[in-house]
Coordinates of C-alpha atoms in Angstrom, one line a residue:
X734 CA 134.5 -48.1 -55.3
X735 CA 134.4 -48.4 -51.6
X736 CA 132.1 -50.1 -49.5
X737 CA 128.9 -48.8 -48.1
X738 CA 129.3 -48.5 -44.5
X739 CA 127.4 -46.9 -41.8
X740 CA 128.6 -43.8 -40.4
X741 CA 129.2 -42.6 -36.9
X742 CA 126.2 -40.5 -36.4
X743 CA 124.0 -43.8 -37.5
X744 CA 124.7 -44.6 -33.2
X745 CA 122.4 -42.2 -32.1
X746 CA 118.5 -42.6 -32.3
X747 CA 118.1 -39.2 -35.4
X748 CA 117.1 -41.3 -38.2
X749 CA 114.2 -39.2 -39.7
X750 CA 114.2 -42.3 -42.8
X751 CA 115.2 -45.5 -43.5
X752 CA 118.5 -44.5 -44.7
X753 CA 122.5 -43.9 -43.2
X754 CA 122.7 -40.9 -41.6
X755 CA 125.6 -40.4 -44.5
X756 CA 122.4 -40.0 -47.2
X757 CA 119.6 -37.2 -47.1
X758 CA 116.4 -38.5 -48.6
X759 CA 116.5 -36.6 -51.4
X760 CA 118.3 -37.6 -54.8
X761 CA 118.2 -34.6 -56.1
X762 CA 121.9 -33.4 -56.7
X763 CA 121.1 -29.5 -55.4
X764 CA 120.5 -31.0 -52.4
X765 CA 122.4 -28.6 -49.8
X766 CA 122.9 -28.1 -46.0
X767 CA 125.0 -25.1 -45.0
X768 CA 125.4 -21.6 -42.7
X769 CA 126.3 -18.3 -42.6
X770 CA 127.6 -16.2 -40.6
X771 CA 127.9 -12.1 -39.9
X772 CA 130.4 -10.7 -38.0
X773 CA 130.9 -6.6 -37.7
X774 CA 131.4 -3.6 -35.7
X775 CA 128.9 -0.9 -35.3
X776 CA 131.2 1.8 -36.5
X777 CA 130.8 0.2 -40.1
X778 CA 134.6 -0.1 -40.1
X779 CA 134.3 -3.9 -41.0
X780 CA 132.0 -6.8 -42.1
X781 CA 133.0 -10.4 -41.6
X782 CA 130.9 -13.0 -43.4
X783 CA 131.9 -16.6 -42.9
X784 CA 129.9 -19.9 -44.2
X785 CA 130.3 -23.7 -44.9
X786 CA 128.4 -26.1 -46.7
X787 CA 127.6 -29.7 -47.6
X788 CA 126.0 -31.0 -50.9
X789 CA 125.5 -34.4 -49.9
X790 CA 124.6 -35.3 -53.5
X791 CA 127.8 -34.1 -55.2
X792 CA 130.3 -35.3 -52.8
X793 CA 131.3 -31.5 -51.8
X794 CA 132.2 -29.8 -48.4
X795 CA 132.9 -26.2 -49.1
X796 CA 133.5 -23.2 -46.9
X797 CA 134.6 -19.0 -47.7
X798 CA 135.1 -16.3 -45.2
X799 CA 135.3 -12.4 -46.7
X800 CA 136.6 -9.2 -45.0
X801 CA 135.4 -5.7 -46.1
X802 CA 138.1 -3.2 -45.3
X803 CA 137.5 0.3 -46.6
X804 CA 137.2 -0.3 -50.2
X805 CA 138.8 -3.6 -50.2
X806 CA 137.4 -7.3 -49.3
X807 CA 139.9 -9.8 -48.7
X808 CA 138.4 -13.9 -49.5
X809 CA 139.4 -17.2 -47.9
X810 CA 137.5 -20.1 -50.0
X811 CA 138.8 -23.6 -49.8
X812 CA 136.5 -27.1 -51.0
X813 CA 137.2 -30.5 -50.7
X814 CA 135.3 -34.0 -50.7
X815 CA 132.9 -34.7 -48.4
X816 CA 134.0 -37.4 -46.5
X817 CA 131.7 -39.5 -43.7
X818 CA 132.2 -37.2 -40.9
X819 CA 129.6 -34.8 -40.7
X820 CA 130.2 -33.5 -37.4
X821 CA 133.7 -32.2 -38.7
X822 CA 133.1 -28.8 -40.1
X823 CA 136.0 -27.7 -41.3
X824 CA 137.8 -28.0 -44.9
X825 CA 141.0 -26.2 -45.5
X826 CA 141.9 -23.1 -43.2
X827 CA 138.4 -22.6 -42.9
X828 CA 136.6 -24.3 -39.9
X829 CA 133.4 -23.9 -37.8
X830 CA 132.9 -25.9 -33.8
X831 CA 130.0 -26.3 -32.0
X832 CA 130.8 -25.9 -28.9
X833 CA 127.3 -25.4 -27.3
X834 CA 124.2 -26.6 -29.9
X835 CA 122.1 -23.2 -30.7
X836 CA 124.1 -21.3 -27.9
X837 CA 127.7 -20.9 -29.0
X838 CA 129.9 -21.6 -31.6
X839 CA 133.8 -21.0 -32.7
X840 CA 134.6 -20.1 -36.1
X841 CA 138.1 -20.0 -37.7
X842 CA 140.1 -18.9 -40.8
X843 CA 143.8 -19.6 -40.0
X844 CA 146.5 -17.6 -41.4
X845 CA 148.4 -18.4 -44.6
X846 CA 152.1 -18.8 -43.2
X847 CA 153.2 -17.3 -46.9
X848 CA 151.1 -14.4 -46.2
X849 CA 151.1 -12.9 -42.7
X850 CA 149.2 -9.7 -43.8
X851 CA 146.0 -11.9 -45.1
X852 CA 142.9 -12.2 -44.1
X853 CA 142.2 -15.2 -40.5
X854 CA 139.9 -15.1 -37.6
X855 CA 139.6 -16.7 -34.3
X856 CA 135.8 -16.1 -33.2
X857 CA 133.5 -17.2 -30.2
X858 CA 130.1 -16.6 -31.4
X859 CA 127.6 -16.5 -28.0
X860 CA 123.5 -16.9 -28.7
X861 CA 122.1 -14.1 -26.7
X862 CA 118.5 -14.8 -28.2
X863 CA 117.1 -18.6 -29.2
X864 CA 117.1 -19.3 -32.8
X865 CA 113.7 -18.7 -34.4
X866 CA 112.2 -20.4 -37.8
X867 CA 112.3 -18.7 -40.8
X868 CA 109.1 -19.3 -43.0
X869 CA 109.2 -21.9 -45.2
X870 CA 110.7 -21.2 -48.0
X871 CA 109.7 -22.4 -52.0
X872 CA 110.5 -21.7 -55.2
X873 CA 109.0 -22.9 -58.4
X874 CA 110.0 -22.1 -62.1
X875 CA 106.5 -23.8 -63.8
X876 CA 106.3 -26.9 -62.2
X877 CA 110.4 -27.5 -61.4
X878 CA 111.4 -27.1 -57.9
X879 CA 114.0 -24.7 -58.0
X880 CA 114.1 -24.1 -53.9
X881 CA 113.2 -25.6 -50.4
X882 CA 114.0 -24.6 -47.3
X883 CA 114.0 -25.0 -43.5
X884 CA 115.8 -22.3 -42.3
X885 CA 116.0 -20.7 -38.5
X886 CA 118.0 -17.7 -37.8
X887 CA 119.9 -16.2 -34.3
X888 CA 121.6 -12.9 -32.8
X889 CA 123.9 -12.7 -30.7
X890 CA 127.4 -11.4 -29.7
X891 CA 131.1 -11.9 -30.9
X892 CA 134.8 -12.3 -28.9
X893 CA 138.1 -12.6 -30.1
X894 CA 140.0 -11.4 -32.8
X895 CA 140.5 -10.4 -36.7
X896 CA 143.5 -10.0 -38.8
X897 CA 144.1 -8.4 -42.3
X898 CA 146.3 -6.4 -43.9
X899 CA 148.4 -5.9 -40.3
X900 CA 145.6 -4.7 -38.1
X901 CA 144.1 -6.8 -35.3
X902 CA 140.4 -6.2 -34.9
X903 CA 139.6 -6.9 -31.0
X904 CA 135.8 -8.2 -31.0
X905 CA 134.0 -6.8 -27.6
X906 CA 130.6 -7.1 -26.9
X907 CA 129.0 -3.8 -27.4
X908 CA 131.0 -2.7 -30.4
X909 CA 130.5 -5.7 -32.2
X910 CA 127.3 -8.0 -33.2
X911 CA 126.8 -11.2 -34.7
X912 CA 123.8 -12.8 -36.7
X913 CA 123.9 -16.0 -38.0
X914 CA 121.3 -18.5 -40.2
X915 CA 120.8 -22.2 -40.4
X916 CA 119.3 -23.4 -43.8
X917 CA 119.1 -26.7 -45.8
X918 CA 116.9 -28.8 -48.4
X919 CA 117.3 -28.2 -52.2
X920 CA 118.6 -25.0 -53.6
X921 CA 120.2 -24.5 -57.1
X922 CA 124.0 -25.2 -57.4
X923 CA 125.7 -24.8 -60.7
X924 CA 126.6 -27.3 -63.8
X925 CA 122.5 -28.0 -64.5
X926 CA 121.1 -26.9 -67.8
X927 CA 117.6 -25.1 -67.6
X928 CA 115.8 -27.0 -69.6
X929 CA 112.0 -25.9 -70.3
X930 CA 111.7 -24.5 -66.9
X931 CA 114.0 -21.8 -67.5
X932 CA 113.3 -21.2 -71.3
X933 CA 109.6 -21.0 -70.6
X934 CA 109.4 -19.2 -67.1
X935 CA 111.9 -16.6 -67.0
X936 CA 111.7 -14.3 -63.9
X937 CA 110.8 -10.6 -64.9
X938 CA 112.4 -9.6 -61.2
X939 CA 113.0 -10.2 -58.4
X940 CA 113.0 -8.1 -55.0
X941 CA 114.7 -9.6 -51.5
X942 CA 115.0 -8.2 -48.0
X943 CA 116.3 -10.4 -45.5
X944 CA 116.7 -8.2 -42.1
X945 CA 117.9 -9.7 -38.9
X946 CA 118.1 -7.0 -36.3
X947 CA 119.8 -7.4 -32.6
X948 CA 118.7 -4.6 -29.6
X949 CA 120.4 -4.7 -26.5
X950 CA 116.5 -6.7 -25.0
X951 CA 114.9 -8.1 -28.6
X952 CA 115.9 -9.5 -32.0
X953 CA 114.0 -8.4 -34.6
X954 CA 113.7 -10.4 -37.8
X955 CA 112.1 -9.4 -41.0
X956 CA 111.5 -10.7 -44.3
X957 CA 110.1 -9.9 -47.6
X958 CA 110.7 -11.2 -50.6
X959 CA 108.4 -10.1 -54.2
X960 CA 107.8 -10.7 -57.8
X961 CA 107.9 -8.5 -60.1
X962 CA 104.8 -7.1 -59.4
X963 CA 104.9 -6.6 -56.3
X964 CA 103.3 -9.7 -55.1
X965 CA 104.5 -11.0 -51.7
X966 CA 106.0 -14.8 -51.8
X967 CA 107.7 -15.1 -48.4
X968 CA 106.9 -12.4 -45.5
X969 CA 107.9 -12.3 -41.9
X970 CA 108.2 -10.4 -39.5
X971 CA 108.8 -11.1 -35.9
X972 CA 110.2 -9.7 -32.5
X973 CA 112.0 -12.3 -30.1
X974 CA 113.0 -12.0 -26.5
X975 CA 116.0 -13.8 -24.5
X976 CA 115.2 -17.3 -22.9
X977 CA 114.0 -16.6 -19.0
X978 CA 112.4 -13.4 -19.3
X979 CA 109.1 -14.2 -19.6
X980 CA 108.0 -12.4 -22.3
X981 CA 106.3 -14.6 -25.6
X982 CA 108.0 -13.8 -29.0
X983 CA 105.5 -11.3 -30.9
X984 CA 104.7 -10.7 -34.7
X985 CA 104.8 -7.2 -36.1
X986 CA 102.5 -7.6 -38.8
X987 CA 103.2 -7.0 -43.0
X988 CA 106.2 -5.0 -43.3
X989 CA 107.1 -2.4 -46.2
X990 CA 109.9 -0.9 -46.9
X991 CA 110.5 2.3 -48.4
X992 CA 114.5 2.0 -49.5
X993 CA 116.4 5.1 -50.5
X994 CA 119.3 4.4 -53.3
X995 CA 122.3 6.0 -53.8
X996 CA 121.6 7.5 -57.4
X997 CA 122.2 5.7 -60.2
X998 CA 122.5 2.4 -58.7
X999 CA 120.0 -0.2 -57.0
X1000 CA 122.6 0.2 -53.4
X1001 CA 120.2 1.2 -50.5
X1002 CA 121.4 4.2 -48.2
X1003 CA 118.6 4.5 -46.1
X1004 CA 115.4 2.9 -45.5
X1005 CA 112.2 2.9 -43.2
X1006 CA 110.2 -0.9 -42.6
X1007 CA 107.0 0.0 -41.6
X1008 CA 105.9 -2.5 -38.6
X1009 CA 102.4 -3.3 -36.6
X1010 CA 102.0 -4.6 -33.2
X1011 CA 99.6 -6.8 -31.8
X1012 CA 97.6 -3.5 -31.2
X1013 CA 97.9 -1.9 -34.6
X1014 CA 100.3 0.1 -33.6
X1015 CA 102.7 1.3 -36.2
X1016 CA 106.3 0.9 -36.1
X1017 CA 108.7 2.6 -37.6
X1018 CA 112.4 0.2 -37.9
X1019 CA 114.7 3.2 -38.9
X1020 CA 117.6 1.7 -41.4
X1021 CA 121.3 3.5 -41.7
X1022 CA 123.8 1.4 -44.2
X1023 CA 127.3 1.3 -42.4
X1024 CA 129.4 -0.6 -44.7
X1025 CA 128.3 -3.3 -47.5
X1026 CA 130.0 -6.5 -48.8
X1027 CA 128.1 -8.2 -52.0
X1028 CA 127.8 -11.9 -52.0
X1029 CA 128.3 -12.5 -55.5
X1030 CA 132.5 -10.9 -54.6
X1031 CA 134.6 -14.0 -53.0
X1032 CA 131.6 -15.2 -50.9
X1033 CA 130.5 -17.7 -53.8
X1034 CA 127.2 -16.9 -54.3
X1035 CA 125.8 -16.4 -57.9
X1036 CA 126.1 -14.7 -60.4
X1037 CA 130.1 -14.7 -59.2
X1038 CA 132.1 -16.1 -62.0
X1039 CA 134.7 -17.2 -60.4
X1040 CA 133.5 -19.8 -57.8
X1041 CA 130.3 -20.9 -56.6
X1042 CA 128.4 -22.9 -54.1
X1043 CA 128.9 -26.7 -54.8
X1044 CA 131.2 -26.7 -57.3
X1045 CA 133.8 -29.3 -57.8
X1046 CA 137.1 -27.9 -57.2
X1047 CA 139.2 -31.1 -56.5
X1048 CA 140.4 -32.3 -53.7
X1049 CA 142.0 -30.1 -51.3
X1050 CA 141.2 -26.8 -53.0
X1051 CA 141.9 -23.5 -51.4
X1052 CA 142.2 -19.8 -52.7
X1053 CA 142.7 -16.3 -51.3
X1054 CA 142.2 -13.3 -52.9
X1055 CA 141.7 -9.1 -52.3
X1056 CA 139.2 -7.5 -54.5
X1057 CA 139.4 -3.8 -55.3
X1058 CA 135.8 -2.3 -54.4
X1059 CA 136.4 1.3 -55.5
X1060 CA 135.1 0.8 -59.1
X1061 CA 132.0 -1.0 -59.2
X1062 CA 132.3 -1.2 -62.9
X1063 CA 135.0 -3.4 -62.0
X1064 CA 132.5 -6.2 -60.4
X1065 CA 129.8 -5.4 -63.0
X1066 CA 127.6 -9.1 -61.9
X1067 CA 127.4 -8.4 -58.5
X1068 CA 125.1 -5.4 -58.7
X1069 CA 122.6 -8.8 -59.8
X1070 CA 123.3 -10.6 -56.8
X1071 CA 122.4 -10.3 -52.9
X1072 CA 124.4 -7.6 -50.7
X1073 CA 124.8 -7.8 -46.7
X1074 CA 125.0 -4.2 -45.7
X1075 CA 125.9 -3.8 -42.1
X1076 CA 123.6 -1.0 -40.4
X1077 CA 122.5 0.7 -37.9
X1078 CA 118.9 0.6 -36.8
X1079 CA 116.4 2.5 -34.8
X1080 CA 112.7 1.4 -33.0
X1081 CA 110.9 2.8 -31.1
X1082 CA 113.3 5.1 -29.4
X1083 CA 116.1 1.6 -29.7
X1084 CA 119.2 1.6 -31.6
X1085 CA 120.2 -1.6 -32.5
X1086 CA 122.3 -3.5 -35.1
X1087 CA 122.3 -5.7 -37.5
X1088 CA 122.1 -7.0 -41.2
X1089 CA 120.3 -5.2 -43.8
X1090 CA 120.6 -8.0 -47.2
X1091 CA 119.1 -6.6 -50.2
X1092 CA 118.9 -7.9 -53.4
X1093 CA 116.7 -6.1 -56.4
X1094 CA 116.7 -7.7 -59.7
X1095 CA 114.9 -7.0 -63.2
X1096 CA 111.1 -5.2 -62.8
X1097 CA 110.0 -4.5 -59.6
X1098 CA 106.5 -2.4 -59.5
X1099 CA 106.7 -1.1 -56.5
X1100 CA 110.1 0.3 -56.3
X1101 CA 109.4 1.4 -59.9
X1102 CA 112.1 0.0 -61.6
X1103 CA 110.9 -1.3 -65.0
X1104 CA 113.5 -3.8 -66.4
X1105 CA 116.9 -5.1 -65.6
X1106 CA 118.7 -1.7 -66.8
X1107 CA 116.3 0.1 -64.0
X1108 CA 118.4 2.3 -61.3
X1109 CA 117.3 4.6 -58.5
X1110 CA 117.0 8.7 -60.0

C-alpha cells in the first residue's frame, strides 16, 4: 500500500478539518462531489448534458457527456481511479477546466479517432449571472441518512462547437444557453444493501421539479420537490440579477405547478409555475418542452442498468454508445428516473430559456396519480 502523503492543495490555507485536503470528513462511502452541466439551443434541435464526479470514499473519478439528436442520444462515459490531484478534472476523453472560478469554464469530450461521426465537444461556458445556493438539501429513510447536500446553481451563455453524427453545432450566444449546478456531501451510489431502512420505509412517491430559468436581465430558479402526498420537502424559488446592476436578488414566493402530460405517460408538455413577488403579485412562469434527454439513458443516473454514479469500472474505463429514443418501451426504467427537458419559458411579458427537470414517481396526490402504474389521461 502506498504511503500517506500530503497532497498539493494541503499548501494553501482551505483546511475546513484536521485532515489532508485528499480526505473529506466524512467516512461514509456515498460520500460524493460532482457537476452538471446543460448545454442547448433554443430551437430544441439539441441538449448537451455533460458531468464529472469524485467519490472520495470509493477511490472513483467519473465523468459522461450525452447528445440528444432527434430521436437519438449519443453517450461518452469513461471512470478511472481517483488519484491525488483534485484540481485535474478530467478522466478519459471527458474533461472539465476552470478557467475563471464561478465565471467561466471549458468543457471537453474529444473525438474517438475510430469513430469520426461520434459524439465530442469543445465548450467555453461564460457566468452571465453569480451562482446562487440551492436550499439545503436532506433526505432521510427512518432514521438513515440517505442525502445531503450543499448545492449552488448558475446561468449563463455557451461558445464553441458540437460534433455528432457529421454535423458541427456552432454555439452563439443568443441561440444557445447554458445552466450549470455545483453539488456535494453524501448521496446514494450503488453496491449498498438497504437494510431496515429500505424494507421498513419504502417511499409511496416521489414528485421533483428542478427549474433553472435564464432571461436576457434575470435567472430564475425554482424548486419543488413532494411526498407523496403532496407535502413540500425542499421549495425555492428565487429571481437573480447580473453582478453591477444594483438590483438585490428577490424571492417569488411558494410556487405550484400545474404540468400538462402527453397522454398516457408521466412526460410534461406544457406547464404553468405560479410565482409571487414581494408585493403579492402573482406570476405566471409560462413552460414550453423543446426537446427532452432522461437521465437514467447514458447519463448514469439511476435506475440505468447499465452504469451508474460511483461505480467501479476499473482503471481506465471508457464507453460510447447511441441509444434509439423512438420506442420508449425500449428504455422502460427511465420513465422512473429524472428527465432534463430543454424549454422555452415566458414571465411577465419575457421569453427566456432554460431547463425544465422533472421527475414523478409512485403516488403523488396532487397530480392525482395513485400508484407507480399512474399516467396522465
Amino acid at each position: 500500500m502506498p504511503a500517506d502523503r500530503p497532497v498539493a492543495l494541503d499548501e494553501y490555507p482551505i483546511h475546513q478539518a484536521p485532515l489532508s485536503m485528499k480526505h473529506v470528513v466524512s467516512g461514509d462511502r456515498n460520500a460524493y462531489d460532482r457537476c452538471i452541466f446543460h448545454v442547448f439551443d433554443h430551437a430544441g434541435r439539441a441538449v448537451l448534458i455533460l458531468g464529472l464526479g469524485v467519490y472520495p470514499n470509493a477511490g472513483v473519478i467519473d465523468a459522461y457527456a450525452t447528445l440528444r439528436i432527434g430521436d437519438e442520444l449519443l453517450a461518452v462515459r469513461a471512470s478511472d481511479a481517483l488519484g491525488d490531484d483534485r484540481m485535474n478534472l478530467s478522466v478519459g476523453p471527458l474533461s472539465i477546466t476552470v478557467d475563471v472560478p464561478l465565471k467561466q469554464l471549458t468543457l471537453r469530450c474529444a473525438a474517438d479517432p475510430a469513430d469520426p461521426h461520434g459524439l465530442s465537444c469543445d465548450i467555453t461556458w461564460t457566468a452571465e449571472f453569480p451562482a446562487v445556493w440551492e436550499p439545503h438539501h436532506v433526505q432521510r429513510r427512518g432514521d438513515r441518512l440517505m442525502l445531503e447536500g450543499r448545492r449552488f446553481v448558475q446561468a449563463g451563455q455557451v461558445t464553441g462547437t458540437i460534433r455528432a453524427k457529421g454535423e458541427e453545432f456552432t454555439l452563439t450566444p443568443g441561440e444557445w444557453t447554458g445552466t450549470r449546478d455545483r453539488s456535494w456531501g453524501v448521496r446514494p451510489i450503488p453496491g449498498e444493501e438497504g437494510g431496515r431502512a429500505a424494507e421498513e420505509y419504502r417511499p409511496e412517491g416521489f414528485h421533483w421539479l428542478w427549474i433553472p430559468v435564464r432571461f436576457e436581465d434575470r435567472f430564475v430558479m425554482v424548486i419543488a420537490q413532494e411526498d407523496a402526498d403532496g407535502h413540500r420537502t425542499l421549495n425555492e424559488a428565487v429571481q437573480v440579477f447580473p453582478e453591477g446592476s444594483g438590483r438585490h436578488d428577490v424571492q417569488l414566493g411558494w410556487p405550484h405547478t400545474e404540468i400538462r402530460y402527453r397522454p398516457g405517460s408521466r412526460h410534461p408538455e406544457r406547464a404553468v409555475v405560479h410565482l409571487t413577488d414581494p408585493s403579492r403579485k402573482p406570476l405566471e412562469l409560462g413552460v414550453e418542452i423543446l426537446n427532452s434527454s432522461p437521465l437514467a439513458v447514458g447519463a448514469g443516473y439511476p435506475p440505468a442498468g447499465d452504469w451508474q454514479h460511483g461505480t467501479w469500472q476499473g482503471r481506465g474505463w471508457s464507453d460510447r454508445r447511441v441509444y434509439d429514443l423512438s420506442d420508449p418501451a425500449a428504455h422502460p426504467m427511465a420513465a422512473f428516473g429524472v428527465t432534463d427537458h430543454s424549454a422555452r419559458f415566458i414571465l411577465d411579458g419575457r421569453i427566456g430559456h432554460g431547463i425544465f427537470e422533472h421527475g414523478s414517481f409512485g403516488r403523488h396526490d396532487p397530480s392525482g396519480f395513485a400508484d407507480y402504474s399512474s399516467v396522465a389521461q
